[in-house]
Short mmCIF file of C-alpha atoms in Angstrom, two decimals:
data_model
loop_
_atom_site.label_atom_id
_atom_site.label_comp_id
_atom_site.label_asym_id
_atom_site.label_seq_id
_atom_site.Cartn_x
_atom_site.Cartn_y
_atom_site.Cartn_z
CA MET A 1 4.69 5.26 -58.40
CA TYR A 2 2.45 7.17 -55.86
CA PRO A 3 -0.20 7.35 -55.37
CA GLN A 4 -0.94 3.68 -55.97
CA VAL A 5 -3.94 1.39 -55.01
CA PRO A 6 -2.56 -2.04 -55.56
CA GLY A 7 -5.57 -4.08 -54.57
CA HIS A 8 -3.57 -6.27 -52.17
CA GLU A 9 -5.94 -5.95 -48.88
CA ILE A 10 -9.39 -7.28 -49.55
CA VAL A 11 -12.61 -7.57 -47.75
CA GLY A 12 -15.28 -9.88 -49.21
CA VAL A 13 -17.81 -12.47 -48.72
CA VAL A 14 -16.92 -16.26 -48.90
CA GLU A 15 -18.81 -17.73 -52.16
CA GLU A 16 -17.38 -21.35 -51.71
CA VAL A 17 -15.32 -23.25 -49.70
CA GLY A 18 -13.08 -26.27 -50.34
CA SER A 19 -13.54 -29.72 -48.75
CA LYS A 20 -10.87 -29.07 -46.24
CA VAL A 21 -11.94 -25.69 -44.88
CA THR A 22 -12.99 -25.67 -41.19
CA ASN A 23 -12.89 -22.16 -40.25
CA PHE A 24 -15.20 -20.47 -42.79
CA LYS A 25 -18.52 -21.10 -44.40
CA VAL A 26 -20.39 -19.55 -47.28
CA GLY A 27 -21.61 -16.10 -46.44
CA ASP A 28 -18.94 -15.27 -43.94
CA ARG A 29 -17.55 -11.86 -44.45
CA VAL A 30 -13.70 -12.16 -44.43
CA GLY A 31 -10.46 -10.15 -45.25
CA VAL A 32 -7.32 -11.20 -46.93
CA GLY A 33 -4.08 -9.49 -46.52
CA CYS A 34 -0.83 -9.41 -48.59
CA LEU A 35 -0.70 -13.04 -49.22
CA VAL A 36 -2.96 -15.79 -50.46
CA GLY A 37 -0.70 -18.89 -50.36
CA SER A 38 2.89 -20.26 -49.69
CA CYS A 39 4.39 -23.82 -49.90
CA GLY A 40 3.35 -24.30 -46.36
CA SER A 41 6.43 -26.77 -45.67
CA CYS A 42 9.72 -24.81 -45.82
CA ASP A 43 11.62 -23.67 -42.69
CA SER A 44 9.87 -20.15 -42.99
CA CYS A 45 6.43 -21.37 -43.28
CA SER A 46 7.05 -23.83 -40.43
CA SER A 47 7.94 -20.98 -38.16
CA ASP A 48 4.88 -18.88 -39.28
CA PHE A 49 7.22 -16.41 -41.47
CA GLU A 50 5.32 -17.34 -44.81
CA ASN A 51 6.28 -13.88 -46.20
CA TYR A 52 9.89 -15.16 -46.31
CA CYS A 53 8.83 -18.58 -48.34
CA PRO A 54 10.56 -18.72 -51.49
CA LYS A 55 7.19 -20.02 -53.12
CA PHE A 56 4.74 -17.28 -51.21
CA ILE A 57 1.93 -16.07 -53.57
CA PRO A 58 1.21 -12.37 -53.25
CA THR A 59 -2.51 -11.16 -53.06
CA TYR A 60 -2.10 -9.19 -56.26
CA ASN A 61 -0.37 -9.60 -59.60
CA SER A 62 1.01 -13.06 -59.06
CA ILE A 63 0.53 -16.76 -60.43
CA TYR A 64 -1.10 -19.48 -58.28
CA HIS A 65 0.60 -22.79 -58.14
CA ASP A 66 -1.83 -24.21 -60.69
CA GLY A 67 -0.61 -21.37 -63.19
CA THR A 68 -3.59 -19.27 -63.03
CA MET A 69 -3.23 -15.40 -62.43
CA ASN A 70 -4.30 -13.44 -59.60
CA TYR A 71 -5.50 -10.04 -59.71
CA GLY A 72 -6.39 -9.49 -55.95
CA GLY A 73 -8.93 -6.80 -55.12
CA TYR A 74 -9.46 -5.88 -58.86
CA SER A 75 -11.03 -9.46 -59.37
CA ASP A 76 -14.73 -10.25 -59.13
CA ILE A 77 -13.74 -13.34 -57.28
CA MET A 78 -10.59 -14.79 -55.94
CA VAL A 79 -9.12 -17.85 -54.20
CA ALA A 80 -6.97 -17.67 -50.90
CA ASP A 81 -5.70 -20.72 -48.82
CA GLU A 82 -7.72 -20.78 -45.44
CA HIS A 83 -4.57 -19.89 -43.45
CA PHE A 84 -4.22 -16.47 -45.32
CA VAL A 85 -7.94 -15.52 -44.60
#
């Protein structure tokens, strides 16, 4: 359907970081592309082709591994794996 604004490429400010995050801190301005996560261990992920991962998580209209819904750029807040920020 055209025109469409899917909300899958986002710019924002880091509000919180996990204990294993090393590249970002609260207050950093960041961008997120079309993925927020993947399995991280399949052949595709190991070759930096996460977009071919059978368990990749798109930035918009997808379900995280914990079962919560992701609404991408339409959300007030969102979660992304550090690798995809």
